[in-house]
Amino acid sequence: WYQRRVREAVVSTQSTVDGCVQATTYDEFLYQEMLTYLPLCSVLKPKKVLVVGGGDGGIVRELLKDTRVEDITLVDIDEQVIKVCREHIPSMGKYLEDEKVSVVVGDAQEYIKSCNDKFDVVILDVTDYAICSEEDHQLLGKDFYTQLKEIINDGGVVSYQAFSPYQNNDSLKIEIENMKAATKMICYGVVPVPSFPNGNIGILFGRIVKEGGKNYERLDVPAYKIPIVKAKDMGLRCYYEKYHVSCCTLPLEFSAWFEKLTGL
């Protein structure tokens, strides 16, 4: 069954960067929804959202399903990705045209340094450590997260498409340490994505708590609950409140490793 489903995914429309699959129309909704709604439902009023990367438009599409979101800014350095997906994958790319969305073509680090806005949620839809370049390592380093913290409201959440827990724990450890430079609490969820190398992907997300900020609930339980009936009405195909909890319930051995590393 699994091999058959992967073959079906291969014949769907795909976007690739340097030969690496970024999305297929067969199963992209799985990680797009979870990368979006794990952080989004960890915040009660996510009015302003920043998306770093995500030029295919998939994350923006998911954000637009939630009426709590009023303003979306997407920053992607690769204009070609935006153009290609608008033309060839309209199921994602067309949502970049929505009036709630501002698209900035440029370097995310430079944008964050000069940004005067404050965001409730930041979604990092960028290349993971398993296939990224040295420049990408620098992009997601501790300095990046420290700068990012300055433009996120107290209680806001940042999410990152990390990689499978069965792929490279050393790289995941680096990413956790980087995110800890800015966040007070961190959570990790695992989502099945058949077209990805290990058949799944990890979502790392953490909460920003400013000095003197409130006490916030844990991240593995949603603060804003979307029951299954409402999820269907919103057009969601994967995320709902119970799956938020279950995808963050990790295998025993990995859970012990994660808890020791994060101190949570």
CSV table of N, CA and C in Angstrom, one decimal, residues 116-234:
chain,number,residue,atom,x,y,z
A,116,ASN,N,9.5,46.9,11.4
A,116,ASN,CA,8.9,47.7,12.5
A,116,ASN,C,7.5,47.1,12.9
A,117,ASP,N,7.1,46.0,12.3
A,117,ASP,CA,5.9,45.4,12.6
A,117,ASP,C,6.1,44.3,13.7
A,118,LYS,N,5.0,43.9,14.4
A,118,LYS,CA,5.0,42.9,15.4
A,118,LYS,C,4.1,41.8,14.9
A,119,PHE,N,4.5,40.5,15.1
A,119,PHE,CA,3.7,39.4,14.6
A,119,PHE,C,3.3,38.5,15.8
A,120,ASP,N,2.2,37.8,15.6
A,120,ASP,CA,1.7,36.9,16.6
A,120,ASP,C,2.2,35.5,16.3
A,121,VAL,N,2.4,35.2,15.0
A,121,VAL,CA,2.9,33.9,14.6
A,121,VAL,C,3.9,34.1,13.5
A,122,VAL,N,5.0,33.3,13.5
A,122,VAL,CA,6.0,33.3,12.4
A,122,VAL,C,6.2,31.9,12.0
A,123,ILE,N,6.1,31.6,10.7
A,123,ILE,CA,6.2,30.3,10.1
A,123,ILE,C,7.4,30.2,9.2
A,124,LEU,N,8.4,29.4,9.5
A,124,LEU,CA,9.6,29.2,8.8
A,124,LEU,C,9.5,28.0,7.8
A,125,ASP,N,9.1,28.3,6.6
A,125,ASP,CA,8.9,27.2,5.6
A,125,ASP,C,10.1,27.2,4.7
A,126,VAL,N,11.2,26.8,5.3
A,126,VAL,CA,12.5,26.8,4.5
A,126,VAL,C,13.1,25.5,4.6
A,127,THR,N,14.2,25.3,3.8
A,127,THR,CA,14.9,24.1,3.6
A,127,THR,C,15.4,23.6,5.0
A,128,ASP,N,15.3,22.2,5.2
A,128,ASP,CA,15.8,21.7,6.5
A,128,ASP,C,17.2,21.4,6.4
A,129,TYR,N,17.8,21.1,7.6
A,129,TYR,CA,19.3,20.9,7.7
A,129,TYR,C,19.8,19.7,6.9
A,130,ALA,N,18.9,18.7,6.6
A,130,ALA,CA,19.4,17.5,5.9
A,130,ALA,C,19.9,17.8,4.5
A,131,ILE,N,19.4,18.9,3.9
A,131,ILE,CA,19.7,19.2,2.5
A,131,ILE,C,20.2,20.6,2.3
A,132,CYS,N,20.3,21.4,3.4
A,132,CYS,CA,20.5,22.8,3.2
A,132,CYS,C,22.0,23.2,3.0
A,133,SER,N,22.2,24.4,2.5
A,133,SER,CA,23.6,24.9,2.3
A,133,SER,C,24.1,25.5,3.5
A,134,GLU,N,25.4,26.0,3.5
A,134,GLU,CA,26.0,26.7,4.6
A,134,GLU,C,25.2,28.0,4.9
A,135,GLU,N,24.8,28.6,3.8
A,135,GLU,CA,24.0,29.9,4.0
A,135,GLU,C,22.7,29.6,4.8
A,136,ASP,N,22.1,28.5,4.6
A,136,ASP,CA,20.8,28.2,5.3
A,136,ASP,C,21.1,27.9,6.8
A,137,HIS,N,22.3,27.3,7.0
A,137,HIS,CA,22.7,27.1,8.4
A,137,HIS,C,22.8,28.4,9.2
A,138,GLN,N,23.4,29.4,8.5
A,138,GLN,CA,23.5,30.7,9.1
A,138,GLN,C,22.2,31.4,9.2
A,139,LEU,N,21.3,31.2,8.3
A,139,LEU,CA,20.0,31.8,8.3
A,139,LEU,C,19.2,31.4,9.6
A,140,LEU,N,19.3,30.2,10.0
A,140,LEU,CA,18.5,29.7,11.1
A,140,LEU,C,19.3,29.5,12.4
A,141,GLY,N,20.4,30.3,12.5
A,141,GLY,CA,21.2,30.2,13.7
A,141,GLY,C,20.7,31.0,14.8
A,142,LYS,N,21.4,31.0,16.0
A,142,LYS,CA,20.9,31.6,17.2
A,142,LYS,C,20.7,33.1,17.0
A,143,ASP,N,21.6,33.7,16.2
A,143,ASP,CA,21.4,35.2,15.9
A,143,ASP,C,20.1,35.5,15.2
A,144,PHE,N,19.8,34.6,14.3
A,144,PHE,CA,18.5,34.8,13.6
A,144,PHE,C,17.3,34.7,14.5
A,145,TYR,N,17.3,33.7,15.4
A,145,TYR,CA,16.2,33.6,16.3
A,145,TYR,C,16.1,34.8,17.3
A,146,THR,N,17.3,35.2,17.7
A,146,THR,CA,17.3,36.4,18.6
A,146,THR,C,16.7,37.6,18.0
A,147,GLN,N,17.1,37.8,16.7
A,147,GLN,CA,16.5,39.0,16.0
A,147,GLN,C,15.0,38.8,15.8
A,148,LEU,N,14.6,37.5,15.5
A,148,LEU,CA,13.2,37.2,15.2
A,148,LEU,C,12.4,37.5,16.5
A,149,LYS,N,12.9,37.2,17.6
A,149,LYS,CA,12.2,37.4,18.9
A,149,LYS,C,11.7,38.9,19.0
A,150,GLU,N,12.5,39.8,18.5
A,150,GLU,CA,12.2,41.2,18.6
A,150,GLU,C,10.9,41.6,17.9
A,151,ILE,N,10.5,40.9,16.9
A,151,ILE,CA,9.4,41.3,16.1
A,151,ILE,C,8.2,40.3,16.3
A,152,ILE,N,8.2,39.5,17.4
A,152,ILE,CA,7.1,38.7,17.8
A,152,ILE,C,6.5,39.1,19.1
A,153,ASN,N,5.2,39.2,19.2
A,153,ASN,CA,4.6,39.6,20.4
A,153,ASN,C,4.7,38.6,21.5
A,154,ASP,N,4.6,39.1,22.7
A,154,ASP,CA,4.7,38.2,23.9
A,154,ASP,C,3.6,37.1,23.7
A,155,GLY,N,4.0,35.8,23.9
A,155,GLY,CA,3.1,34.7,23.7
A,155,GLY,C,3.0,34.2,22.3
A,156,GLY,N,3.7,34.9,21.4
A,156,GLY,CA,3.7,34.5,20.0
A,156,GLY,C,4.4,33.2,19.8
A,157,VAL,N,4.2,32.5,18.7
A,157,VAL,CA,4.8,31.2,18.4
A,157,VAL,C,5.5,31.2,17.0
A,158,VAL,N,6.7,30.6,17.0
A,158,VAL,CA,7.4,30.4,15.7
A,158,VAL,C,7.5,28.9,15.4
A,159,SER,N,7.2,28.5,14.2
A,159,SER,CA,7.3,27.1,13.8
A,159,SER,C,8.3,27.0,12.6
A,160,TYR,N,8.9,25.8,12.6
A,160,TYR,CA,9.9,25.5,11.6
A,160,TYR,C,9.7,24.0,11.1
A,161,GLN,N,9.7,23.9,9.8
A,161,GLN,CA,9.7,22.5,9.2
A,161,GLN,C,11.1,21.9,9.4
A,162,ALA,N,11.2,21.2,10.5
A,162,ALA,CA,12.4,20.4,10.8
A,162,ALA,C,12.4,19.2,10.0
A,163,PHE,N,13.0,18.1,10.4
A,163,PHE,CA,13.1,16.9,9.7
A,163,PHE,C,12.7,15.7,10.5
A,164,SER,N,12.6,14.5,9.9
A,164,SER,CA,12.1,13.4,10.6
A,164,SER,C,13.0,13.0,11.8
A,165,PRO,N,12.4,12.6,12.9
A,165,PRO,CA,13.2,12.2,14.1
A,165,PRO,C,14.0,10.9,13.8
A,166,TYR,N,13.8,10.3,12.7
A,166,TYR,CA,14.5,9.1,12.3
A,166,TYR,C,15.6,9.4,11.2
A,167,GLN,N,15.8,10.7,11.0
A,167,GLN,CA,16.7,11.1,10.0
A,167,GLN,C,18.1,11.5,10.5
A,168,ASN,N,18.1,12.5,11.3
A,168,ASN,CA,19.4,13.1,11.8
A,168,ASN,C,19.2,13.8,13.1
A,169,ASN,N,19.4,13.1,14.2
A,169,ASN,CA,19.2,13.7,15.5
A,169,ASN,C,20.2,14.8,15.8
A,170,ASP,N,21.4,14.6,15.2
A,170,ASP,CA,22.5,15.6,15.5
A,170,ASP,C,22.1,17.0,14.9
A,171,SER,N,21.5,17.0,13.7
A,171,SER,CA,21.0,18.2,13.1
A,171,SER,C,19.8,18.8,13.9
A,172,LEU,N,19.0,17.9,14.3
A,172,LEU,CA,17.8,18.3,15.1
A,172,LEU,C,18.2,19.0,16.4
A,173,LYS,N,19.2,18.4,17.0
A,173,LYS,CA,19.8,19.0,18.2
A,173,LYS,C,20.2,20.4,18.0
A,174,ILE,N,20.9,20.6,16.9
A,174,ILE,CA,21.4,22.0,16.6
A,174,ILE,C,20.2,22.9,16.5
A,175,GLU,N,19.2,22.5,15.7
A,175,GLU,CA,18.0,23.4,15.5
A,175,GLU,C,17.3,23.7,16.8
A,176,ILE,N,17.2,22.7,17.7
A,176,ILE,CA,16.5,22.9,19.0
A,176,ILE,C,17.3,23.9,19.8
A,177,GLU,N,18.6,23.8,19.8
A,177,GLU,CA,19.5,24.7,20.5
A,177,GLU,C,19.3,26.1,20.0
A,178,ASN,N,19.2,26.3,18.6
A,178,ASN,CA,19.1,27.6,18.0
A,178,ASN,C,17.7,28.2,18.4
A,179,MET,N,16.7,27.4,18.4
A,179,MET,CA,15.3,27.9,18.7
A,179,MET,C,15.2,28.3,20.2
A,180,LYS,N,16.0,27.6,21.0
A,180,LYS,CA,15.9,27.9,22.5
A,180,LYS,C,16.5,29.2,22.8
A,181,ALA,N,17.3,29.8,21.8
A,181,ALA,CA,17.9,31.1,22.1
A,181,ALA,C,16.8,32.2,22.2
A,182,ALA,N,15.6,31.9,21.6
A,182,ALA,CA,14.6,32.9,21.6
A,182,ALA,C,13.3,32.5,22.3
A,183,THR,N,13.1,31.2,22.5
A,183,THR,CA,11.8,30.7,23.0
A,183,THR,C,11.9,30.2,24.4
A,184,LYS,N,10.7,30.2,25.0
A,184,LYS,CA,10.6,29.8,26.4
A,184,LYS,C,10.3,28.3,26.5
A,185,MET,N,9.4,27.9,25.6
A,185,MET,CA,9.0,26.5,25.6
A,185,MET,C,9.0,26.0,24.1
A,186,ILE,N,9.4,24.7,23.9
A,186,ILE,CA,9.5,24.1,22.6
A,186,ILE,C,8.7,22.8,22.5
A,187,CYS,N,8.1,22.6,21.4
A,187,CYS,CA,7.4,21.3,21.2
A,187,CYS,C,7.7,20.8,19.8
A,188,TYR,N,7.5,19.5,19.6
A,188,TYR,CA,7.9,18.9,18.3
A,188,TYR,C,6.8,17.9,18.0
A,189,GLY,N,6.3,18.0,16.7
A,189,GLY,CA,5.3,17.1,16.2
A,189,GLY,C,5.8,16.3,15.0
A,190,VAL,N,5.3,15.1,14.8
A,190,VAL,CA,5.7,14.3,13.6
A,190,VAL,C,4.4,14.1,12.8
A,191,VAL,N,4.6,14.4,11.5
A,191,VAL,CA,3.5,14.3,10.5
A,191,VAL,C,3.9,13.4,9.4
A,192,PRO,N,3.0,12.5,9.0
A,192,PRO,CA,3.3,11.6,7.8
A,192,PRO,C,3.2,12.4,6.5
A,193,VAL,N,4.2,12.3,5.7
A,193,VAL,CA,4.2,12.9,4.3
A,193,VAL,C,4.9,11.9,3.4
A,194,PRO,N,4.1,11.0,2.7
A,194,PRO,CA,4.6,9.9,1.9
A,194,PRO,C,5.7,10.3,0.9
A,195,SER,N,5.6,11.5,0.3
A,195,SER,CA,6.5,11.9,-0.8
A,195,SER,C,7.8,12.3,-0.2
A,196,PHE,N,8.0,12.6,1.1
A,196,PHE,CA,9.2,13.0,1.7
A,196,PHE,C,10.1,11.8,1.9
A,197,PRO,N,11.5,12.0,2.0
A,197,PRO,CA,12.4,10.8,2.1
A,197,PRO,C,12.1,9.8,3.1
A,198,ASN,N,11.7,10.2,4.3
A,198,ASN,CA,11.5,9.2,5.4
A,198,ASN,C,10.0,8.9,5.6
A,199,GLY,N,9.2,9.5,4.7
A,199,GLY,CA,7.8,9.2,4.8
A,199,GLY,C,7.1,10.1,5.9
A,200,ASN,N,7.9,11.0,6.5
A,200,ASN,CA,7.3,11.9,7.6
A,200,ASN,C,8.2,13.1,7.7
A,201,ILE,N,7.7,14.1,8.4
A,201,ILE,CA,8.4,15.3,8.6
A,201,ILE,C,8.2,15.8,10.1
A,202,GLY,N,9.1,16.5,10.6
A,202,GLY,CA,9.0,17.0,12.0
A,202,GLY,C,8.6,18.5,11.9
A,203,ILE,N,7.8,18.9,12.9
A,203,ILE,CA,7.5,20.3,13.0
A,203,ILE,C,7.9,20.8,14.4
A,204,LEU,N,8.9,21.7,14.4
A,204,LEU,CA,9.4,22.2,15.7
A,204,LEU,C,8.8,23.6,15.9
A,205,PHE,N,8.2,23.8,17.0
A,205,PHE,CA,7.6,25.1,17.3
A,205,PHE,C,7.8,25.5,18.8
A,206,GLY,N,8.0,26.8,18.9
A,206,GLY,CA,8.3,27.3,20.3
A,206,GLY,C,7.6,28.7,20.5
A,207,ARG,N,7.4,28.9,21.8
A,207,ARG,CA,6.7,30.2,22.2
A,207,ARG,C,7.7,31.2,22.7
A,208,ILE,N,7.4,32.5,22.3
A,208,ILE,CA,8.2,33.6,22.7
A,208,ILE,C,7.5,34.2,24.0
A,209,VAL,N,8.3,34.2,25.1
A,209,VAL,CA,7.8,34.8,26.3
A,209,VAL,C,8.7,36.0,26.7
A,210,LYS,N,8.2,37.2,26.6
A,210,LYS,CA,9.1,38.3,26.9
A,210,LYS,C,9.2,38.5,28.4
A,211,GLU,N,10.2,39.3,28.8
A,211,GLU,CA,10.4,39.5,30.3
A,211,GLU,C,9.2,40.2,30.8
A,212,GLY,N,8.7,39.6,31.9
A,212,GLY,CA,7.5,40.1,32.6
A,212,GLY,C,6.2,39.6,31.9
A,213,GLY,N,6.4,38.7,30.9
A,213,GLY,CA,5.2,38.2,30.2
A,213,GLY,C,4.4,37.3,31.0
A,214,LYS,N,3.3,36.9,30.5
A,214,LYS,CA,2.3,36.0,31.2
A,214,LYS,C,2.9,34.6,31.3
A,215,ASN,N,2.2,33.8,32.1
A,215,ASN,CA,2.4,32.3,32.1
A,215,ASN,C,1.5,31.7,31.1
A,216,TYR,N,2.1,30.9,30.2
A,216,TYR,CA,1.3,30.3,29.1
A,216,TYR,C,1.3,28.8,29.3
A,217,GLU,N,0.2,28.2,28.7
A,217,GLU,CA,0.0,26.8,28.7
A,217,GLU,C,1.0,26.1,27.8
A,218,ARG,N,1.2,24.8,28.0
A,218,ARG,CA,2.1,24.0,27.2
A,218,ARG,C,1.6,23.9,25.8
A,219,LEU,N,2.5,23.6,24.8
A,219,LEU,CA,2.2,23.7,23.4
A,219,LEU,C,1.6,22.5,22.8
A,220,ASP,N,1.8,21.4,23.5
A,220,ASP,CA,1.2,20.1,22.9
A,220,ASP,C,-0.3,20.0,23.0
A,221,VAL,N,-0.9,20.9,23.7
A,221,VAL,CA,-2.4,21.0,23.7
A,221,VAL,C,-2.8,22.4,23.2
A,222,PRO,N,-3.7,22.4,22.2
A,222,PRO,CA,-4.0,23.7,21.5
A,222,PRO,C,-4.7,24.6,22.5
A,223,ALA,N,-4.3,25.9,22.4
A,223,ALA,CA,-5.0,26.9,23.2
A,223,ALA,C,-6.4,27.3,22.5
A,224,TYR,N,-6.3,27.3,21.2
A,224,TYR,CA,-7.5,27.5,20.4
A,224,TYR,C,-8.0,26.2,19.8
A,225,LYS,N,-9.1,25.7,20.1
A,225,LYS,CA,-9.5,24.4,19.7
A,225,LYS,C,-10.4,24.4,18.4
A,226,ILE,N,-10.0,23.5,17.5
A,226,ILE,CA,-10.8,23.3,16.3
A,226,ILE,C,-11.3,21.9,16.3
A,227,PRO,N,-12.6,21.7,16.7
A,227,PRO,CA,-13.1,20.3,16.6
A,227,PRO,C,-13.3,19.8,15.2
A,228,ILE,N,-13.5,18.6,15.0
A,228,ILE,CA,-13.5,17.9,13.7
A,228,ILE,C,-14.5,18.5,12.8
A,229,VAL,N,-15.7,18.8,13.3
A,229,VAL,CA,-16.8,19.4,12.5
A,229,VAL,C,-16.4,20.8,11.9
A,230,LYS,N,-15.8,21.6,12.8
A,230,LYS,CA,-15.3,22.9,12.4
A,230,LYS,C,-14.2,22.8,11.4
A,231,ALA,N,-13.3,21.9,11.6
A,231,ALA,CA,-12.2,21.7,10.7
A,231,ALA,C,-12.6,21.4,9.3
A,232,LYS,N,-13.6,20.5,9.2
A,232,LYS,CA,-14.2,20.2,7.9
A,232,LYS,C,-14.8,21.4,7.2
A,233,ASP,N,-15.5,22.2,8.0
A,233,ASP,CA,-16.2,23.4,7.5
A,233,ASP,C,-15.1,24.4,7.0
A,234,MET,N,-14.0,24.4,7.6
A,234,MET,CA,-12.9,25.3,7.2
A,234,MET,C,-12.2,24.8,6.0
